[in-house]
Amino acid sequence: MFTPDPTDHQENLCNGYPPIKLVNRKTETERTIVKVAGAELGGTDIVIIAGPCSIESKEQLKAIADSVKNSGARILRGGVYKPRTSPYSFQGLRDEGLQLLSWIRKETRLPVVTEVMDPRKLELVCQHADMIQIGSRNMHNTPLLNEVGQIRKPVLLKRGMAATIEEFLFAAEYIVKMGNEQVVLCERGIRTFETSTRFTLDISAIPLLKRLCHLPVIVDPSHGSGQWWMVPWLSKAALAAGADGLIIEVHHDPARALCDGGQSLLPEKFQVLMDELKKLAEVMGRKISV
Ligand code: PEP
Ligand code: MN
């Protein structure tokens, strides 16, 4: 049995709450492997998820999907229901975007991940996506967590931008408690006093989550920084800190992107990054999933 050290956070976590029972790691070797179509997260392989922040059109989606696939991305991302700060910003193609998601999935044979905000859309989105994303703004939405806990699709749970590690793990616990054990945690940056970056990427969350919890941990360096040029640095830092994967925004024409262009990598920059990540993975005794 894995007996945590008395100074271990596993002992200190859950302060004032009933303990975390399901997602906490109980033995030294306990790890959950989450399967998304053929891709496996949480094992030796590192899984790279890439694609546009938002699906904007058939042409945009095809251009980006083809390029990230050629560079070695294993799962395609693409938002159709977008959580935007301003109600006047592009909200995503919504239901119409789901058709494009199904189309590109067949066209490229890449599994797709997309965000659901409204539990009433969950069943519909499940018909088009291979993995359901719960965004940062919805990490605390317990009715939504309970709903995704009842589906049989893997869930990508992003850390709330102001959530503690404990709150993050309890959010995962909601999903697993309802019966869905296929949960991937995603560190995507937190709010701090720093305003030079969009969020502050919490690198220490990676080893900490992996020590406390048996679920795979991936990192979003795009939202974590808000700046495209920082994405390669943070991606490598995340891998070095033990991340099981990355989710990266890529756009072929960032200046004209309807959402998050400033943090999106050009396809050619993504290709260079993938080459670097392959080498780094090897040094770490891992490999990038193909
Ligand atoms: C996203 O991945 O498109 C997104 C909105 O991320 P987050 O929920 O982390 O802000
Ligand atoms: Mn985005």
Tab-separated table of C-alpha atoms and ligand atoms in Angstrom:
chain	number	residue	atom	x	y	z
A	1	MET	CA	0.000	0.000	0.000
A	2	PHE	CA	1.068	3.558	-0.682
A	3	THR	CA	1.345	5.140	2.738
A	4	PRO	CA	1.692	8.870	2.415
A	5	ASP	CA	4.286	10.624	4.449
A	6	PRO	CA	2.742	12.658	7.327
A	7	THR	CA	3.961	15.810	5.595
A	8	ASP	CA	2.312	14.723	2.354
A	9	HIS	CA	-0.495	16.911	1.042
A	10	GLN	CA	-2.704	13.860	0.813
A	11	GLU	CA	-2.911	14.152	4.580
A	12	ASN	CA	-3.534	17.887	4.581
A	13	LEU	CA	-5.886	18.063	1.658
A	14	CYS	CA	-9.648	17.836	2.316
A	15	ASN	CA	-9.316	20.277	5.208
A	16	GLY	CA	-12.759	20.514	6.686
A	17	TYR	CA	-14.303	18.307	3.988
A	18	PRO	CA	-15.116	14.624	3.895
A	19	PRO	CA	-12.101	12.938	2.245
A	20	ILE	CA	-11.638	12.372	-1.454
A	21	LYS	CA	-12.395	8.668	-1.868
A	22	LEU	CA	-12.275	7.771	-5.517
A	23	VAL	CA	-9.799	9.879	-7.450
A	24	ASN	CA	-7.048	9.835	-4.825
A	25	ARG	CA	-4.097	7.576	-5.522
A	26	LYS	CA	-3.971	4.724	-3.043
A	27	THR	CA	-0.909	2.834	-4.181
A	28	GLU	CA	2.418	3.884	-5.594
A	29	THR	CA	1.646	2.486	-9.034
A	30	GLU	CA	-2.095	3.132	-9.372
A	31	ARG	CA	-2.850	4.942	-12.662
A	32	THR	CA	-5.988	5.251	-14.715
A	33	ILE	CA	-5.636	5.004	-18.480
A	34	VAL	CA	-8.251	7.034	-20.327
A	35	LYS	CA	-9.038	5.841	-23.841
A	36	VAL	CA	-10.199	8.283	-26.493
A	37	ALA	CA	-10.869	6.190	-29.581
A	38	GLY	CA	-7.371	4.703	-30.150
A	39	ALA	CA	-5.468	7.231	-28.030
A	40	GLU	CA	-4.514	6.314	-24.469
A	41	LEU	CA	-3.868	9.005	-21.872
A	42	GLY	CA	-2.109	8.298	-18.597
A	43	GLY	CA	0.272	5.591	-19.806
A	44	THR	CA	3.830	5.952	-21.102
A	45	ASP	CA	2.728	7.721	-24.259
A	46	ILE	CA	2.192	11.467	-24.332
A	47	VAL	CA	-0.926	12.512	-26.209
A	48	ILE	CA	-1.032	15.799	-28.091
A	49	ILE	CA	-4.430	17.384	-28.683
A	50	ALA	CA	-4.451	20.302	-31.124
A	51	GLY	CA	-6.787	22.341	-33.266
A	52	PRO	CA	-8.598	25.640	-33.420
A	53	CYS	CA	-10.041	27.338	-30.370
A	54	SER	CA	-13.339	27.535	-32.260
A	55	ILE	CA	-14.646	25.916	-35.387
A	56	GLU	CA	-15.336	28.817	-37.733
A	57	SER	CA	-15.996	27.228	-41.137
A	58	LYS	CA	-15.505	24.014	-43.096
A	59	GLU	CA	-12.444	25.449	-44.863
A	60	GLN	CA	-10.833	26.689	-41.656
A	61	LEU	CA	-11.438	23.390	-39.888
A	62	LYS	CA	-10.096	21.297	-42.767
A	63	ALA	CA	-6.932	23.386	-43.158
A	64	ILE	CA	-6.097	23.221	-39.454
A	65	ALA	CA	-7.139	19.603	-38.895
A	66	ASP	CA	-5.045	18.346	-41.825
A	67	SER	CA	-1.993	20.250	-40.675
A	68	VAL	CA	-2.128	19.172	-37.013
A	69	LYS	CA	-2.718	15.587	-38.076
A	70	ASN	CA	0.322	15.676	-40.358
A	71	SER	CA	2.390	17.066	-37.503
A	72	GLY	CA	1.363	14.207	-35.215
A	73	ALA	CA	-1.584	15.426	-33.143
A	74	ARG	CA	-3.541	12.419	-31.892
A	75	ILE	CA	-6.828	14.160	-31.006
A	76	LEU	CA	-8.452	17.196	-32.637
A	77	ARG	CA	-9.895	20.021	-30.552
A	78	GLY	CA	-12.547	22.452	-31.775
A	79	GLY	CA	-15.069	24.507	-29.833
A	80	VAL	CA	-18.625	24.892	-31.057
A	81	TYR	CA	-20.260	26.281	-27.901
A	82	LYS	CA	-17.871	28.956	-26.690
A	83	PRO	CA	-17.831	30.403	-23.176
A	84	ARG	CA	-17.114	34.077	-23.945
A	85	THR	CA	-16.711	36.873	-21.453
A	86	SER	CA	-18.707	39.303	-23.599
A	87	PRO	CA	-22.116	38.365	-24.990
A	88	TYR	CA	-21.137	40.397	-28.093
A	89	SER	CA	-18.181	38.121	-28.934
A	90	PHE	CA	-18.441	35.152	-31.307
A	91	GLN	CA	-20.271	32.431	-29.395
A	92	GLY	CA	-19.292	29.532	-31.657
A	93	LEU	CA	-21.240	27.884	-34.495
A	94	ARG	CA	-23.213	25.994	-31.843
A	95	ASP	CA	-25.506	23.216	-33.182
A	96	GLU	CA	-24.381	23.914	-36.743
A	97	GLY	CA	-20.755	23.302	-35.717
A	98	LEU	CA	-21.585	19.776	-34.569
A	99	GLN	CA	-22.131	18.672	-38.164
A	100	LEU	CA	-18.664	19.929	-39.024
A	101	LEU	CA	-17.261	18.043	-36.057
A	102	SER	CA	-18.748	14.770	-37.310
A	103	TRP	CA	-17.574	15.505	-40.821
A	104	ILE	CA	-13.955	16.227	-39.873
A	105	ARG	CA	-13.832	13.192	-37.609
A	106	LYS	CA	-14.676	10.977	-40.604
A	107	GLU	CA	-12.481	12.944	-42.972
A	108	THR	CA	-9.317	12.849	-40.832
A	109	ARG	CA	-10.093	9.807	-38.659
A	110	LEU	CA	-8.963	11.871	-35.686
A	111	PRO	CA	-11.065	11.618	-32.531
A	112	VAL	CA	-12.502	14.997	-31.489
A	113	VAL	CA	-12.933	16.817	-28.203
A	114	THR	CA	-15.364	19.703	-27.730
A	115	GLU	CA	-16.824	21.658	-24.835
A	116	VAL	CA	-20.328	21.309	-23.438
A	117	MET	CA	-21.701	24.068	-21.225
A	118	ASP	CA	-25.398	23.231	-21.153
A	119	PRO	CA	-26.433	19.803	-19.804
A	120	ARG	CA	-29.384	19.887	-22.240
A	121	LYS	CA	-26.899	19.663	-25.141
A	122	LEU	CA	-24.907	16.769	-23.724
A	123	GLU	CA	-26.751	13.940	-25.416
A	124	LEU	CA	-26.593	15.675	-28.788
A	125	VAL	CA	-22.872	16.489	-28.493
A	126	CYS	CA	-22.138	12.879	-27.516
A	127	GLN	CA	-23.377	11.849	-30.960
A	128	HIS	CA	-20.643	13.958	-32.587
A	129	ALA	CA	-17.656	13.941	-30.226
A	130	ASP	CA	-15.293	11.349	-28.777
A	131	MET	CA	-14.459	13.324	-25.645
A	132	ILE	CA	-16.446	15.927	-23.717
A	133	GLN	CA	-14.676	18.990	-22.376
A	134	ILE	CA	-15.816	20.744	-19.221
A	135	GLY	CA	-14.321	24.213	-19.384
A	136	SER	CA	-12.670	26.215	-16.662
A	137	ARG	CA	-15.780	28.324	-16.095
A	138	ASN	CA	-17.886	25.220	-15.510
A	139	MET	CA	-15.603	23.236	-13.232
A	140	HIS	CA	-17.830	24.207	-10.310
A	141	ASN	CA	-21.076	23.439	-12.155
A	142	THR	CA	-22.084	20.363	-10.180
A	143	PRO	CA	-25.282	19.569	-12.142
A	144	LEU	CA	-23.140	19.435	-15.315
A	145	LEU	CA	-20.507	17.300	-13.557
A	146	ASN	CA	-23.234	14.902	-12.445
A	147	GLU	CA	-24.513	14.652	-16.016
A	148	VAL	CA	-21.128	13.881	-17.556
A	149	GLY	CA	-20.677	11.380	-14.760
A	150	GLN	CA	-23.504	9.383	-16.314
A	151	ILE	CA	-22.275	9.242	-19.895
A	152	ARG	CA	-19.922	6.646	-21.300
A	153	LYS	CA	-17.508	9.018	-23.008
A	154	PRO	CA	-14.201	10.288	-21.657
A	155	VAL	CA	-14.260	13.716	-20.049
A	156	LEU	CA	-11.611	16.438	-20.221
A	157	LEU	CA	-12.024	18.416	-17.002
A	158	LYS	CA	-10.275	21.776	-16.983
A	159	ARG	CA	-9.235	23.401	-13.752
A	160	GLY	CA	-11.336	26.380	-12.708
A	161	MET	CA	-9.252	29.522	-13.113
A	162	ALA	CA	-9.618	30.253	-9.407
A	163	ALA	CA	-9.899	26.693	-8.147
A	164	THR	CA	-7.555	25.150	-5.608
A	165	ILE	CA	-6.133	21.696	-6.254
A	166	GLU	CA	-8.547	20.377	-3.674
A	167	GLU	CA	-11.563	21.899	-5.409
A	168	PHE	CA	-10.301	20.548	-8.743
A	169	LEU	CA	-10.031	17.026	-7.352
A	170	PHE	CA	-13.474	17.251	-5.791
A	171	ALA	CA	-14.899	18.284	-9.186
A	172	ALA	CA	-13.340	15.121	-10.692
A	173	GLU	CA	-14.732	13.165	-7.752
A	174	TYR	CA	-18.287	14.265	-8.706
A	175	ILE	CA	-17.870	12.754	-12.175
A	176	VAL	CA	-16.264	9.515	-11.012
A	177	LYS	CA	-18.796	9.126	-8.185
A	178	MET	CA	-21.588	9.095	-10.784
A	179	GLY	CA	-19.894	6.176	-12.535
A	180	ASN	CA	-17.688	7.700	-15.227
A	181	GLU	CA	-14.085	6.883	-14.428
A	182	GLN	CA	-12.709	8.141	-17.741
A	183	VAL	CA	-11.620	11.601	-16.614
A	184	VAL	CA	-8.544	13.559	-17.713
A	185	LEU	CA	-7.491	16.572	-15.623
A	186	CYS	CA	-6.235	19.691	-17.390
A	187	GLU	CA	-4.149	22.447	-15.806
A	188	ARG	CA	-4.907	25.581	-17.841
A	189	GLY	CA	-3.612	28.451	-15.750
A	190	ILE	CA	-4.991	30.255	-12.746
A	191	ARG	CA	-5.733	33.862	-11.834
A	192	THR	CA	-2.968	35.539	-9.880
A	193	PHE	CA	-1.904	39.161	-9.317
A	194	GLU	CA	0.103	38.924	-12.561
A	195	THR	CA	-1.499	40.622	-15.534
A	196	SER	CA	1.307	40.324	-18.113
A	197	THR	CA	0.084	36.855	-18.992
A	198	ARG	CA	-3.566	35.909	-19.503
A	199	PHE	CA	-3.318	33.363	-16.675
A	200	THR	CA	-0.444	31.977	-14.617
A	201	LEU	CA	0.295	28.400	-15.635
A	202	ASP	CA	0.628	26.395	-12.447
A	203	ILE	CA	3.433	23.988	-13.326
A	204	SER	CA	3.571	22.657	-9.774
A	205	ALA	CA	-0.016	21.448	-10.174
A	206	ILE	CA	1.278	18.714	-12.514
A	207	PRO	CA	3.488	16.732	-10.104
A	208	LEU	CA	1.089	17.484	-7.274
A	209	LEU	CA	-1.981	16.157	-9.105
A	210	LYS	CA	-0.058	13.125	-10.287
A	211	ARG	CA	1.045	12.398	-6.737
A	212	LEU	CA	-2.399	12.811	-5.224
A	213	CYS	CA	-4.576	11.371	-7.946
A	214	HIS	CA	-4.521	8.426	-10.361
A	215	LEU	CA	-6.129	10.277	-13.285
A	216	PRO	CA	-4.097	11.477	-16.297
A	217	VAL	CA	-2.978	15.113	-16.176
A	218	ILE	CA	-2.575	17.265	-19.272
A	219	VAL	CA	-1.705	20.934	-19.746
A	220	ASP	CA	-3.137	23.762	-21.842
A	221	PRO	CA	-0.252	26.172	-22.512
A	222	SER	CA	-2.389	28.282	-24.872
A	223	HIS	CA	-4.944	29.522	-22.332
A	224	GLY	CA	-2.259	29.226	-19.663
A	225	SER	CA	-0.293	32.095	-21.204
A	226	GLY	CA	-2.520	33.798	-23.769
A	227	GLN	CA	0.551	34.327	-25.988
A	228	TRP	CA	1.520	32.099	-28.912
A	229	TRP	CA	5.283	32.590	-28.538
A	230	MET	CA	5.193	31.311	-24.982
A	231	VAL	CA	3.384	28.091	-25.929
A	232	PRO	CA	6.506	26.086	-26.971
A	233	TRP	CA	8.316	27.005	-23.728
A	234	LEU	CA	5.390	26.097	-21.529
A	235	SER	CA	4.690	22.915	-23.486
A	236	LYS	CA	8.230	21.689	-22.822
A	237	ALA	CA	8.049	22.742	-19.174
A	238	ALA	CA	4.799	20.788	-18.817
A	239	LEU	CA	6.304	17.637	-20.304
A	240	ALA	CA	9.378	17.984	-18.108
A	241	ALA	CA	7.080	18.283	-15.070
A	242	GLY	CA	5.383	14.996	-15.929
A	243	ALA	CA	2.319	15.919	-17.979
A	244	ASP	CA	0.613	13.073	-19.854
A	245	GLY	CA	-0.350	15.319	-22.722
A	246	LEU	CA	-0.974	18.809	-24.030
A	247	ILE	CA	-3.905	20.632	-25.577
A	248	ILE	CA	-2.702	23.329	-27.957
A	249	GLU	CA	-4.562	25.896	-30.038
A	250	VAL	CA	-3.485	26.105	-33.681
A	251	HIS	CA	-4.805	28.469	-36.358
A	252	HIS	CA	-3.708	28.896	-39.978
A	253	ASP	CA	-4.641	32.607	-39.960
A	254	PRO	CA	-4.426	33.783	-36.345
A	255	ALA	CA	-4.882	37.469	-37.222
A	256	ARG	CA	-8.352	36.648	-38.523
A	257	ALA	CA	-9.312	34.042	-35.906
A	258	LEU	CA	-12.715	34.658	-34.336
A	259	CYS	CA	-11.421	33.602	-30.929
A	260	ASP	CA	-7.998	33.388	-29.254
A	261	GLY	CA	-5.857	34.152	-32.331
A	262	GLY	CA	-3.157	35.725	-30.165
A	263	GLN	CA	-2.465	32.466	-28.373
A	264	SER	CA	-2.758	30.187	-31.409
A	265	LEU	CA	0.309	28.680	-33.048
A	266	LEU	CA	0.719	28.756	-36.808
A	267	PRO	CA	0.759	25.214	-38.265
A	268	GLU	CA	4.460	25.506	-39.151
A	269	LYS	CA	5.330	26.545	-35.593
A	270	PHE	CA	3.280	23.640	-34.256
A	271	GLN	CA	5.287	21.291	-36.491
A	272	VAL	CA	8.584	22.598	-35.075
A	273	LEU	CA	7.245	22.189	-31.548
A	274	MET	CA	6.173	18.597	-32.230
A	275	ASP	CA	9.704	17.768	-33.384
A	276	GLU	CA	11.109	19.229	-30.161
A	277	LEU	CA	8.558	17.428	-28.013
A	278	LYS	CA	9.470	14.084	-29.586
A	279	LYS	CA	13.082	14.552	-28.497
A	280	LEU	CA	12.123	15.700	-25.019
A	281	ALA	CA	9.733	12.770	-24.558
A	282	GLU	CA	12.553	10.382	-25.386
A	283	VAL	CA	14.795	11.948	-22.737
A	284	MET	CA	11.942	11.515	-20.269
A	285	GLY	CA	11.667	7.806	-21.114
A	286	ARG	CA	8.333	8.400	-22.842
A	287	LYS	CA	7.141	8.877	-26.395
A	288	ILE	CA	4.629	10.970	-28.246
A	289	SER	CA	1.614	8.835	-29.116
A	290	VAL	CA	1.250	8.229	-32.856
B	1	PEP	C1	-11.084	26.217	-24.482
B	1	PEP	O1	-10.345	25.227	-24.325
B	1	PEP	O2	-11.514	26.566	-25.579
B	1	PEP	C2	-11.418	27.055	-23.319
B	1	PEP	C3	-12.379	27.969	-23.375
B	1	PEP	O3	-10.652	26.796	-22.252
B	1	PEP	P1	-10.874	27.201	-20.717
B	1	PEP	O4	-12.185	26.602	-20.307
B	1	PEP	O5	-9.698	26.568	-20.043
B	1	PEP	O6	-10.850	28.699	-20.654
B	2	MN	MN	-9.528	29.251	-26.690
